[in-house]
Amino acid sequence: MWCLRNTKTKAAIREIDLQDDIYNYLKDLKAKQEQQKEKLGVAYHQTRVAIDNGRNKPKTVEENPDLINLKDNGDFLSTDSSKILFRMARDKINLHFKYHNLRHTHASWLAEHGVPAIVTKKRLGHSKEETTLRYYSHITQGMRNDLLDKLNGAAKEDTETKAS
C-alpha cells in the first residue's frame, strides 16, 4: 500500500494554472480511466492509499481515491513504475533522467520567458523568492542570446545617436 505524505512546507500546498492542452489531456485521461474501470469490472484493481495526516496523528486509509496516476488496470503508477524507462534511456541514449529535472526545466523556461520570480515562486510552492532564485533560475542559452541581442541593440542605438 502506498502512503501519501504531507508536503514539506505549507507553501507547497497550492493550485496551479494549467494550459488548455494539459487540462484537456488530464480530463481525457480521467474519462479513459473511467471507461477502463467499467470495461474491466471486478478485474480492475482497487487502489488503497494510506494518508499521512501529520505528526502524532493516525494515518487513514482511503479506498479508491480520485487519482490520475494509475495504470490501465487501476494499479497506482509511481516513479518506481517508470524505472525501466529510466534505465533504458540511460543505457540506450546515455540520458540520465529524473522527474525532478522537469521541475528545473520548467522553472528555467519560465525565467527565460520573463515570468517574474514571484510568480514562479508561487507556482513551485516556495515560501521565499530567494529559494526559487537560488535553486531554479538557471542561465540558459536563450537568456544569454537575449542579453547579447539587447547589448547589440543598445550599442547600435548609441552609434546611431552619435551619428545624428
Short mmCIF file of N, CA and C in Angstrom, two decimals:
data_model
loop_
_atom_site.label_atom_id
_atom_site.label_comp_id
_atom_site.label_asym_id
_atom_site.label_seq_id
_atom_site.Cartn_x
_atom_site.Cartn_y
_atom_site.Cartn_z
N MET A 1 0.86 -1.17 0.00
CA MET A 1 0.00 0.00 0.00
C MET A 1 0.91 1.24 0.00
N TRP A 2 0.54 2.20 -0.81
CA TRP A 2 1.29 3.45 -0.87
C TRP A 2 0.83 4.39 0.23
N CYS A 3 1.74 5.22 0.67
CA CYS A 3 1.40 6.21 1.69
C CYS A 3 1.65 7.60 1.11
N LEU A 4 0.62 8.42 1.10
CA LEU A 4 0.76 9.80 0.64
C LEU A 4 1.11 10.66 1.85
N ARG A 5 2.22 11.38 1.72
CA ARG A 5 2.70 12.18 2.84
C ARG A 5 2.38 13.64 2.64
N ASN A 6 2.46 14.37 3.72
CA ASN A 6 2.27 15.81 3.65
C ASN A 6 3.40 16.44 2.85
N THR A 7 3.15 17.64 2.37
CA THR A 7 4.20 18.39 1.67
C THR A 7 5.21 18.88 2.69
N LYS A 8 6.41 19.25 2.21
CA LYS A 8 7.46 19.71 3.12
C LYS A 8 7.08 21.01 3.83
N THR A 9 6.38 21.89 3.11
CA THR A 9 6.02 23.19 3.69
C THR A 9 4.56 23.49 3.36
N LYS A 10 3.99 24.43 4.09
CA LYS A 10 2.61 24.85 3.81
C LYS A 10 2.51 25.53 2.44
N ALA A 11 3.59 26.22 2.02
CA ALA A 11 3.58 26.91 0.72
C ALA A 11 3.47 25.91 -0.43
N ALA A 12 3.86 24.65 -0.17
CA ALA A 12 3.81 23.63 -1.23
C ALA A 12 2.39 23.17 -1.54
N ILE A 13 1.45 23.49 -0.66
CA ILE A 13 0.05 23.16 -0.93
C ILE A 13 -0.51 24.32 -1.74
N ARG A 14 -0.79 24.06 -3.01
CA ARG A 14 -1.14 25.16 -3.89
C ARG A 14 -1.98 24.67 -5.06
N GLU A 15 -2.59 25.62 -5.75
CA GLU A 15 -3.25 25.37 -7.02
C GLU A 15 -2.41 26.03 -8.09
N ILE A 16 -2.29 25.36 -9.23
CA ILE A 16 -1.55 25.97 -10.33
C ILE A 16 -2.45 26.04 -11.55
N ASP A 17 -2.21 27.03 -12.37
CA ASP A 17 -2.94 27.17 -13.63
C ASP A 17 -2.34 26.23 -14.65
N LEU A 18 -3.19 25.57 -15.41
CA LEU A 18 -2.74 24.65 -16.45
C LEU A 18 -3.11 25.19 -17.82
N GLN A 19 -2.23 24.93 -18.77
CA GLN A 19 -2.54 25.26 -20.16
C GLN A 19 -3.75 24.44 -20.58
N ASP A 20 -4.49 24.96 -21.55
CA ASP A 20 -5.69 24.26 -22.03
C ASP A 20 -5.38 22.85 -22.49
N ASP A 21 -4.27 22.66 -23.24
CA ASP A 21 -3.99 21.33 -23.77
C ASP A 21 -3.66 20.34 -22.66
N ILE A 22 -3.00 20.78 -21.59
CA ILE A 22 -2.70 19.88 -20.47
C ILE A 22 -3.99 19.58 -19.71
N TYR A 23 -4.79 20.60 -19.46
CA TYR A 23 -6.07 20.40 -18.78
C TYR A 23 -6.93 19.39 -19.55
N ASN A 24 -7.04 19.58 -20.86
CA ASN A 24 -7.85 18.67 -21.69
C ASN A 24 -7.27 17.26 -21.71
N TYR A 25 -5.94 17.15 -21.73
CA TYR A 25 -5.30 15.84 -21.69
C TYR A 25 -5.67 15.11 -20.40
N LEU A 26 -5.57 15.80 -19.27
CA LEU A 26 -5.87 15.18 -17.98
C LEU A 26 -7.36 14.83 -17.87
N LYS A 27 -8.21 15.68 -18.41
CA LYS A 27 -9.65 15.41 -18.41
C LYS A 27 -9.94 14.16 -19.24
N ASP A 28 -9.33 14.06 -20.43
CA ASP A 28 -9.49 12.88 -21.29
C ASP A 28 -8.93 11.62 -20.61
N LEU A 29 -7.79 11.77 -19.95
CA LEU A 29 -7.18 10.64 -19.25
C LEU A 29 -8.12 10.10 -18.18
N LYS A 30 -8.73 11.00 -17.43
CA LYS A 30 -9.67 10.59 -16.38
C LYS A 30 -10.87 9.87 -16.99
N ALA A 31 -11.38 10.37 -18.12
CA ALA A 31 -12.51 9.72 -18.79
C ALA A 31 -12.11 8.32 -19.28
N LYS A 32 -10.91 8.18 -19.83
CA LYS A 32 -10.43 6.87 -20.29
C LYS A 32 -10.28 5.90 -19.12
N GLN A 33 -9.83 6.42 -17.98
CA GLN A 33 -9.70 5.55 -16.80
C GLN A 33 -11.07 5.05 -16.36
N GLU A 34 -12.05 5.92 -16.40
CA GLU A 34 -13.40 5.51 -16.01
C GLU A 34 -13.94 4.45 -16.98
N GLN A 35 -13.66 4.61 -18.28
CA GLN A 35 -14.08 3.62 -19.28
C GLN A 35 -13.37 2.28 -19.03
N GLN A 36 -12.09 2.35 -18.73
CA GLN A 36 -11.31 1.15 -18.46
C GLN A 36 -11.82 0.43 -17.21
N LYS A 37 -12.17 1.21 -16.21
CA LYS A 37 -12.70 0.66 -14.96
C LYS A 37 -14.01 -0.09 -15.24
N GLU A 38 -14.85 0.53 -16.05
CA GLU A 38 -16.13 -0.10 -16.41
C GLU A 38 -15.90 -1.36 -17.25
N LYS A 39 -14.96 -1.28 -18.18
CA LYS A 39 -14.67 -2.40 -19.08
C LYS A 39 -14.11 -3.60 -18.31
N LEU A 40 -13.21 -3.36 -17.37
CA LEU A 40 -12.57 -4.46 -16.63
C LEU A 40 -13.43 -4.98 -15.48
N GLY A 41 -14.34 -4.14 -15.01
CA GLY A 41 -15.21 -4.58 -13.91
C GLY A 41 -14.42 -4.99 -12.69
N VAL A 42 -14.68 -6.22 -12.19
CA VAL A 42 -14.02 -6.68 -10.97
C VAL A 42 -12.53 -6.91 -11.16
N ALA A 43 -12.07 -7.02 -12.41
CA ALA A 43 -10.63 -7.22 -12.67
C ALA A 43 -9.84 -5.91 -12.50
N TYR A 44 -10.55 -4.80 -12.46
CA TYR A 44 -9.88 -3.51 -12.26
C TYR A 44 -9.41 -3.44 -10.81
N HIS A 45 -8.13 -3.19 -10.64
CA HIS A 45 -7.56 -3.18 -9.29
C HIS A 45 -8.04 -1.97 -8.50
N GLN A 46 -8.48 -2.25 -7.32
CA GLN A 46 -8.91 -1.18 -6.43
C GLN A 46 -7.67 -0.63 -5.74
N THR A 47 -7.57 0.68 -5.65
CA THR A 47 -6.41 1.32 -5.07
C THR A 47 -6.69 1.68 -3.62
N ARG A 48 -5.79 1.27 -2.74
CA ARG A 48 -5.86 1.65 -1.33
C ARG A 48 -4.62 2.48 -1.05
N VAL A 49 -4.83 3.63 -0.45
CA VAL A 49 -3.73 4.53 -0.16
C VAL A 49 -3.83 4.98 1.30
N ALA A 50 -2.69 4.91 1.99
CA ALA A 50 -2.64 5.44 3.36
C ALA A 50 -2.34 6.93 3.26
N ILE A 51 -3.04 7.71 4.04
CA ILE A 51 -2.85 9.15 4.05
C ILE A 51 -2.17 9.52 5.37
N ASP A 52 -0.99 10.13 5.26
CA ASP A 52 -0.27 10.60 6.44
C ASP A 52 -0.89 11.92 6.85
N ASN A 53 -1.50 11.97 8.00
CA ASN A 53 -2.20 13.17 8.46
C ASN A 53 -1.34 14.08 9.31
N GLY A 54 -0.05 13.83 9.36
CA GLY A 54 0.84 14.69 10.12
C GLY A 54 1.35 14.02 11.38
N ARG A 55 2.23 14.73 12.04
CA ARG A 55 2.85 14.21 13.26
C ARG A 55 1.82 13.93 14.33
N ASN A 56 2.05 12.80 14.99
CA ASN A 56 1.22 12.38 16.12
C ASN A 56 -0.25 12.20 15.77
N LYS A 57 -0.54 12.07 14.48
CA LYS A 57 -1.93 11.81 14.07
C LYS A 57 -1.95 10.46 13.36
N PRO A 58 -2.98 9.68 13.56
CA PRO A 58 -3.01 8.36 12.90
C PRO A 58 -3.21 8.49 11.39
N LYS A 59 -2.62 7.57 10.68
CA LYS A 59 -2.84 7.51 9.23
C LYS A 59 -4.25 7.01 8.98
N THR A 60 -4.81 7.46 7.86
CA THR A 60 -6.12 6.96 7.44
C THR A 60 -5.93 6.24 6.12
N VAL A 61 -6.82 5.34 5.82
CA VAL A 61 -6.75 4.59 4.57
C VAL A 61 -7.92 5.00 3.70
N GLU A 62 -7.61 5.35 2.46
CA GLU A 62 -8.66 5.70 1.51
C GLU A 62 -8.77 4.61 0.46
N GLU A 63 -9.98 4.20 0.21
CA GLU A 63 -10.26 3.23 -0.85
C GLU A 63 -10.55 3.99 -2.13
N ASN A 64 -9.85 3.69 -3.19
CA ASN A 64 -10.09 4.29 -4.50
C ASN A 64 -10.11 5.82 -4.48
N PRO A 65 -9.04 6.44 -4.02
CA PRO A 65 -9.01 7.90 -4.06
C PRO A 65 -9.03 8.38 -5.51
N ASP A 66 -9.46 9.58 -5.71
CA ASP A 66 -9.61 10.13 -7.05
C ASP A 66 -8.24 10.56 -7.59
N LEU A 67 -7.51 9.59 -8.14
CA LEU A 67 -6.16 9.83 -8.65
C LEU A 67 -6.12 9.72 -10.16
N ILE A 68 -5.15 10.37 -10.78
CA ILE A 68 -4.98 10.20 -12.22
C ILE A 68 -3.72 9.39 -12.54
N ASN A 69 -2.88 9.18 -11.53
CA ASN A 69 -1.64 8.44 -11.78
C ASN A 69 -1.86 6.94 -11.56
N LEU A 70 -2.66 6.37 -12.46
CA LEU A 70 -2.99 4.95 -12.40
C LEU A 70 -2.63 4.26 -13.71
N LYS A 71 -2.28 3.00 -13.60
CA LYS A 71 -2.04 2.18 -14.78
C LYS A 71 -3.40 1.77 -15.36
N ASP A 72 -3.39 1.17 -16.55
CA ASP A 72 -4.64 0.76 -17.19
C ASP A 72 -5.46 -0.20 -16.35
N ASN A 73 -4.78 -0.99 -15.49
CA ASN A 73 -5.51 -1.96 -14.68
C ASN A 73 -5.93 -1.40 -13.31
N GLY A 74 -5.65 -0.11 -13.06
CA GLY A 74 -6.04 0.52 -11.82
C GLY A 74 -4.94 0.59 -10.77
N ASP A 75 -3.81 -0.09 -11.02
CA ASP A 75 -2.70 -0.02 -10.06
C ASP A 75 -2.14 1.39 -10.00
N PHE A 76 -1.62 1.74 -8.84
CA PHE A 76 -1.00 3.04 -8.61
C PHE A 76 0.26 3.15 -9.47
N LEU A 77 0.40 4.25 -10.18
CA LEU A 77 1.56 4.50 -11.02
C LEU A 77 2.47 5.47 -10.29
N SER A 78 3.63 5.00 -9.93
CA SER A 78 4.57 5.84 -9.19
C SER A 78 5.85 6.01 -10.02
N THR A 79 6.76 6.78 -9.49
CA THR A 79 8.04 6.93 -10.19
C THR A 79 8.76 5.59 -10.24
N ASP A 80 8.51 4.71 -9.26
CA ASP A 80 9.11 3.37 -9.30
C ASP A 80 8.62 2.59 -10.51
N SER A 81 7.39 2.84 -10.94
CA SER A 81 6.81 2.14 -12.08
C SER A 81 7.56 2.46 -13.37
N SER A 82 8.24 3.59 -13.41
CA SER A 82 8.91 4.03 -14.62
C SER A 82 10.41 3.77 -14.62
N LYS A 83 10.91 3.09 -13.60
CA LYS A 83 12.36 2.88 -13.52
C LYS A 83 12.93 2.16 -14.72
N ILE A 84 12.19 1.25 -15.31
CA ILE A 84 12.68 0.54 -16.50
C ILE A 84 12.90 1.53 -17.65
N LEU A 85 12.01 2.51 -17.78
CA LEU A 85 12.18 3.52 -18.83
C LEU A 85 13.42 4.36 -18.57
N PHE A 86 13.68 4.67 -17.31
CA PHE A 86 14.86 5.46 -16.96
C PHE A 86 16.13 4.67 -17.30
N ARG A 87 16.12 3.37 -16.98
CA ARG A 87 17.30 2.53 -17.28
C ARG A 87 17.51 2.43 -18.79
N MET A 88 16.42 2.29 -19.54
CA MET A 88 16.55 2.21 -21.00
C MET A 88 17.12 3.51 -21.55
N ALA A 89 16.62 4.65 -21.07
CA ALA A 89 17.12 5.94 -21.54
C ALA A 89 18.60 6.08 -21.21
N ARG A 90 18.98 5.65 -20.02
CA ARG A 90 20.38 5.74 -19.61
C ARG A 90 21.26 4.83 -20.47
N ASP A 91 20.83 3.58 -20.66
CA ASP A 91 21.65 2.60 -21.37
C ASP A 91 21.67 2.80 -22.87
N LYS A 92 20.54 3.16 -23.47
CA LYS A 92 20.46 3.26 -24.93
C LYS A 92 20.91 4.61 -25.47
N ILE A 93 20.57 5.70 -24.78
CA ILE A 93 20.93 7.02 -25.33
C ILE A 93 21.73 7.88 -24.35
N ASN A 94 22.23 7.24 -23.28
CA ASN A 94 23.07 7.92 -22.30
C ASN A 94 22.40 9.16 -21.71
N LEU A 95 21.10 9.04 -21.41
CA LEU A 95 20.34 10.13 -20.82
C LEU A 95 20.00 9.75 -19.39
N HIS A 96 20.49 10.53 -18.43
CA HIS A 96 20.21 10.29 -17.01
C HIS A 96 19.02 11.16 -16.63
N PHE A 97 17.84 10.55 -16.65
CA PHE A 97 16.59 11.29 -16.47
C PHE A 97 16.04 11.09 -15.06
N LYS A 98 15.55 12.17 -14.48
CA LYS A 98 14.80 12.13 -13.22
C LYS A 98 13.62 13.07 -13.40
N TYR A 99 12.47 12.68 -12.83
CA TYR A 99 11.29 13.53 -12.94
C TYR A 99 11.55 14.93 -12.39
N HIS A 100 12.34 15.00 -11.33
CA HIS A 100 12.61 16.30 -10.71
C HIS A 100 13.30 17.25 -11.70
N ASN A 101 14.02 16.70 -12.67
CA ASN A 101 14.67 17.54 -13.68
C ASN A 101 13.63 18.35 -14.47
N LEU A 102 12.43 17.82 -14.63
CA LEU A 102 11.38 18.54 -15.35
C LEU A 102 10.99 19.80 -14.58
N ARG A 103 11.06 19.76 -13.27
CA ARG A 103 10.78 20.93 -12.44
C ARG A 103 11.81 22.02 -12.71
N HIS A 104 13.07 21.63 -12.77
CA HIS A 104 14.14 22.59 -13.07
C HIS A 104 13.96 23.17 -14.48
N THR A 105 13.65 22.30 -15.43
CA THR A 105 13.46 22.75 -16.81
C THR A 105 12.31 23.74 -16.89
N HIS A 106 11.21 23.43 -16.22
CA HIS A 106 10.05 24.31 -16.24
C HIS A 106 10.39 25.67 -15.62
N ALA A 107 11.07 25.65 -14.48
CA ALA A 107 11.44 26.90 -13.82
C ALA A 107 12.38 27.73 -14.70
N SER A 108 13.32 27.07 -15.36
CA SER A 108 14.25 27.78 -16.25
C SER A 108 13.50 28.36 -17.45
N TRP A 109 12.56 27.59 -17.98
CA TRP A 109 11.77 28.07 -19.12
C TRP A 109 10.98 29.32 -18.72
N LEU A 110 10.39 29.29 -17.53
CA LEU A 110 9.63 30.45 -17.05
C LEU A 110 10.54 31.67 -16.93
N ALA A 111 11.73 31.47 -16.37
CA ALA A 111 12.68 32.58 -16.22
C ALA A 111 13.11 33.10 -17.59
N GLU A 112 13.38 32.19 -18.51
CA GLU A 112 13.81 32.57 -19.86
C GLU A 112 12.74 33.38 -20.59
N HIS A 113 11.50 33.12 -20.27
CA HIS A 113 10.40 33.81 -20.94
C HIS A 113 9.89 35.01 -20.13
N GLY A 114 10.69 35.44 -19.17
CA GLY A 114 10.40 36.68 -18.48
C GLY A 114 9.32 36.61 -17.42
N VAL A 115 8.98 35.41 -16.96
CA VAL A 115 7.98 35.30 -15.90
C VAL A 115 8.65 35.77 -14.61
N PRO A 116 8.06 36.72 -13.91
CA PRO A 116 8.68 37.24 -12.68
C PRO A 116 8.91 36.13 -11.65
N ALA A 117 10.00 36.25 -10.91
CA ALA A 117 10.36 35.24 -9.91
C ALA A 117 9.26 35.06 -8.87
N ILE A 118 8.53 36.11 -8.54
CA ILE A 118 7.47 35.99 -7.54
C ILE A 118 6.34 35.08 -8.04
N VAL A 119 6.08 35.09 -9.33
CA VAL A 119 5.05 34.22 -9.92
C VAL A 119 5.57 32.78 -9.94
N THR A 120 6.82 32.61 -10.33
CA THR A 120 7.43 31.28 -10.37
C THR A 120 7.49 30.69 -8.96
N LYS A 121 7.82 31.51 -7.98
CA LYS A 121 7.88 31.09 -6.58
C LYS A 121 6.56 30.45 -6.16
N LYS A 122 5.48 31.11 -6.47
CA LYS A 122 4.14 30.62 -6.11
C LYS A 122 3.84 29.30 -6.84
N ARG A 123 4.18 29.26 -8.11
CA ARG A 123 3.92 28.07 -8.91
C ARG A 123 4.71 26.85 -8.41
N LEU A 124 5.95 27.09 -7.97
CA LEU A 124 6.78 25.99 -7.48
C LEU A 124 6.50 25.62 -6.03
N GLY A 125 5.73 26.47 -5.34
CA GLY A 125 5.38 26.17 -3.96
C GLY A 125 6.45 26.57 -2.96
N HIS A 126 7.21 27.60 -3.28
CA HIS A 126 8.22 28.09 -2.35
C HIS A 126 7.62 29.20 -1.49
N SER A 127 8.10 29.30 -0.26
CA SER A 127 7.62 30.38 0.60
C SER A 127 8.47 31.63 0.40
N LYS A 128 9.71 31.47 -0.08
CA LYS A 128 10.60 32.61 -0.29
C LYS A 128 11.07 32.67 -1.73
N GLU A 129 11.08 33.87 -2.27
CA GLU A 129 11.56 34.08 -3.63
C GLU A 129 13.03 33.68 -3.77
N GLU A 130 13.80 33.87 -2.70
CA GLU A 130 15.23 33.54 -2.72
C GLU A 130 15.46 32.07 -3.03
N THR A 131 14.59 31.20 -2.52
CA THR A 131 14.71 29.77 -2.79
C THR A 131 14.57 29.51 -4.29
N THR A 132 13.59 30.13 -4.89
CA THR A 132 13.37 29.97 -6.32
C THR A 132 14.59 30.45 -7.10
N LEU A 133 15.09 31.61 -6.76
CA LEU A 133 16.24 32.16 -7.48
C LEU A 133 17.49 31.33 -7.25
N ARG A 134 17.69 30.83 -6.04
CA ARG A 134 18.90 30.08 -5.73
C ARG A 134 18.95 28.73 -6.44
N TYR A 135 17.83 28.02 -6.45
CA TYR A 135 17.86 26.65 -6.94
C TYR A 135 17.29 26.43 -8.35
N TYR A 136 16.49 27.37 -8.83
CA TYR A 136 15.77 27.07 -10.06
C TYR A 136 15.97 28.07 -11.19
N SER A 137 16.69 29.13 -10.97
CA SER A 137 16.90 30.08 -12.06
C SER A 137 18.25 29.82 -12.71
N HIS A 138 18.23 28.93 -13.68
CA HIS A 138 19.45 28.58 -14.39
C HIS A 138 19.62 29.50 -15.58
N ILE A 139 20.84 29.85 -15.87
CA ILE A 139 21.12 30.66 -17.05
C ILE A 139 21.05 29.74 -18.25
N THR A 140 20.15 30.04 -19.18
CA THR A 140 20.00 29.21 -20.36
C THR A 140 20.64 29.92 -21.56
N GLN A 141 20.84 29.17 -22.62
CA GLN A 141 21.40 29.75 -23.84
C GLN A 141 20.48 30.83 -24.38
N GLY A 142 19.17 30.62 -24.26
CA GLY A 142 18.21 31.63 -24.71
C GLY A 142 18.38 32.94 -23.95
N MET A 143 18.63 32.85 -22.65
CA MET A 143 18.85 34.06 -21.84
C MET A 143 20.13 34.76 -22.29
N ARG A 144 21.16 33.97 -22.56
CA ARG A 144 22.43 34.56 -22.99
C ARG A 144 22.27 35.24 -24.35
N ASN A 145 21.53 34.58 -25.24
CA ASN A 145 21.28 35.18 -26.56
C ASN A 145 20.47 36.46 -26.44
N ASP A 146 19.47 36.45 -25.55
CA ASP A 146 18.64 37.63 -25.32
C ASP A 146 19.49 38.78 -24.80
N LEU A 147 20.40 38.49 -23.89
CA LEU A 147 21.30 39.51 -23.36
C LEU A 147 22.15 40.10 -24.49
N LEU A 148 22.71 39.22 -25.33
CA LEU A 148 23.53 39.71 -26.44
C LEU A 148 22.71 40.57 -27.40
N ASP A 149 21.49 40.15 -27.69
CA ASP A 149 20.62 40.94 -28.57
C ASP A 149 20.38 42.33 -27.98
N LYS A 150 20.13 42.39 -26.69
CA LYS A 150 19.90 43.68 -26.04
C LYS A 150 21.16 44.54 -26.05
N LEU A 151 22.31 43.90 -25.76
CA LEU A 151 23.57 44.65 -25.77
C LEU A 151 23.90 45.16 -27.17
N ASN A 152 23.71 44.30 -28.17
CA ASN A 152 23.98 44.71 -29.55
C ASN A 152 23.02 45.80 -30.00
N GLY A 153 21.75 45.69 -29.59
CA GLY A 153 20.76 46.71 -29.93
C GLY A 153 21.09 48.04 -29.27
N ALA A 154 21.53 48.00 -28.01
CA ALA A 154 21.90 49.23 -27.29
C ALA A 154 23.12 49.86 -27.93
N ALA A 155 24.10 49.02 -28.32
CA ALA A 155 25.31 49.55 -28.94
C ALA A 155 24.97 50.19 -30.28
N LYS A 156 24.07 49.57 -31.04
CA LYS A 156 23.66 50.11 -32.34
C LYS A 156 22.94 51.45 -32.15
N GLU A 157 22.04 51.52 -31.13
CA GLU A 157 21.34 52.77 -30.85
C GLU A 157 22.30 53.88 -30.46
N ASP A 158 23.33 53.53 -29.65
CA ASP A 158 24.33 54.53 -29.24
C ASP A 158 25.09 55.06 -30.46
N THR A 159 25.44 54.15 -31.38
CA THR A 159 26.17 54.56 -32.58
C THR A 159 25.31 55.47 -33.44
N GLU A 160 24.04 55.11 -33.60
CA GLU A 160 23.13 55.92 -34.42
C GLU A 160 22.90 57.29 -33.78
N THR A 161 22.81 57.35 -32.45
CA THR A 161 22.61 58.62 -31.74
C THR A 161 23.80 59.52 -31.93
N LYS A 162 25.01 58.98 -31.83
CA LYS A 162 26.23 59.75 -32.00
C LYS A 162 26.35 60.26 -33.44
N ALA A 163 25.90 59.46 -34.41
CA ALA A 163 26.00 59.85 -35.82
C ALA A 163 25.03 60.99 -36.16
N SER A 164 23.93 61.14 -35.40
CA SER A 164 22.97 62.18 -35.73
C SER A 164 23.36 63.44 -35.10
#
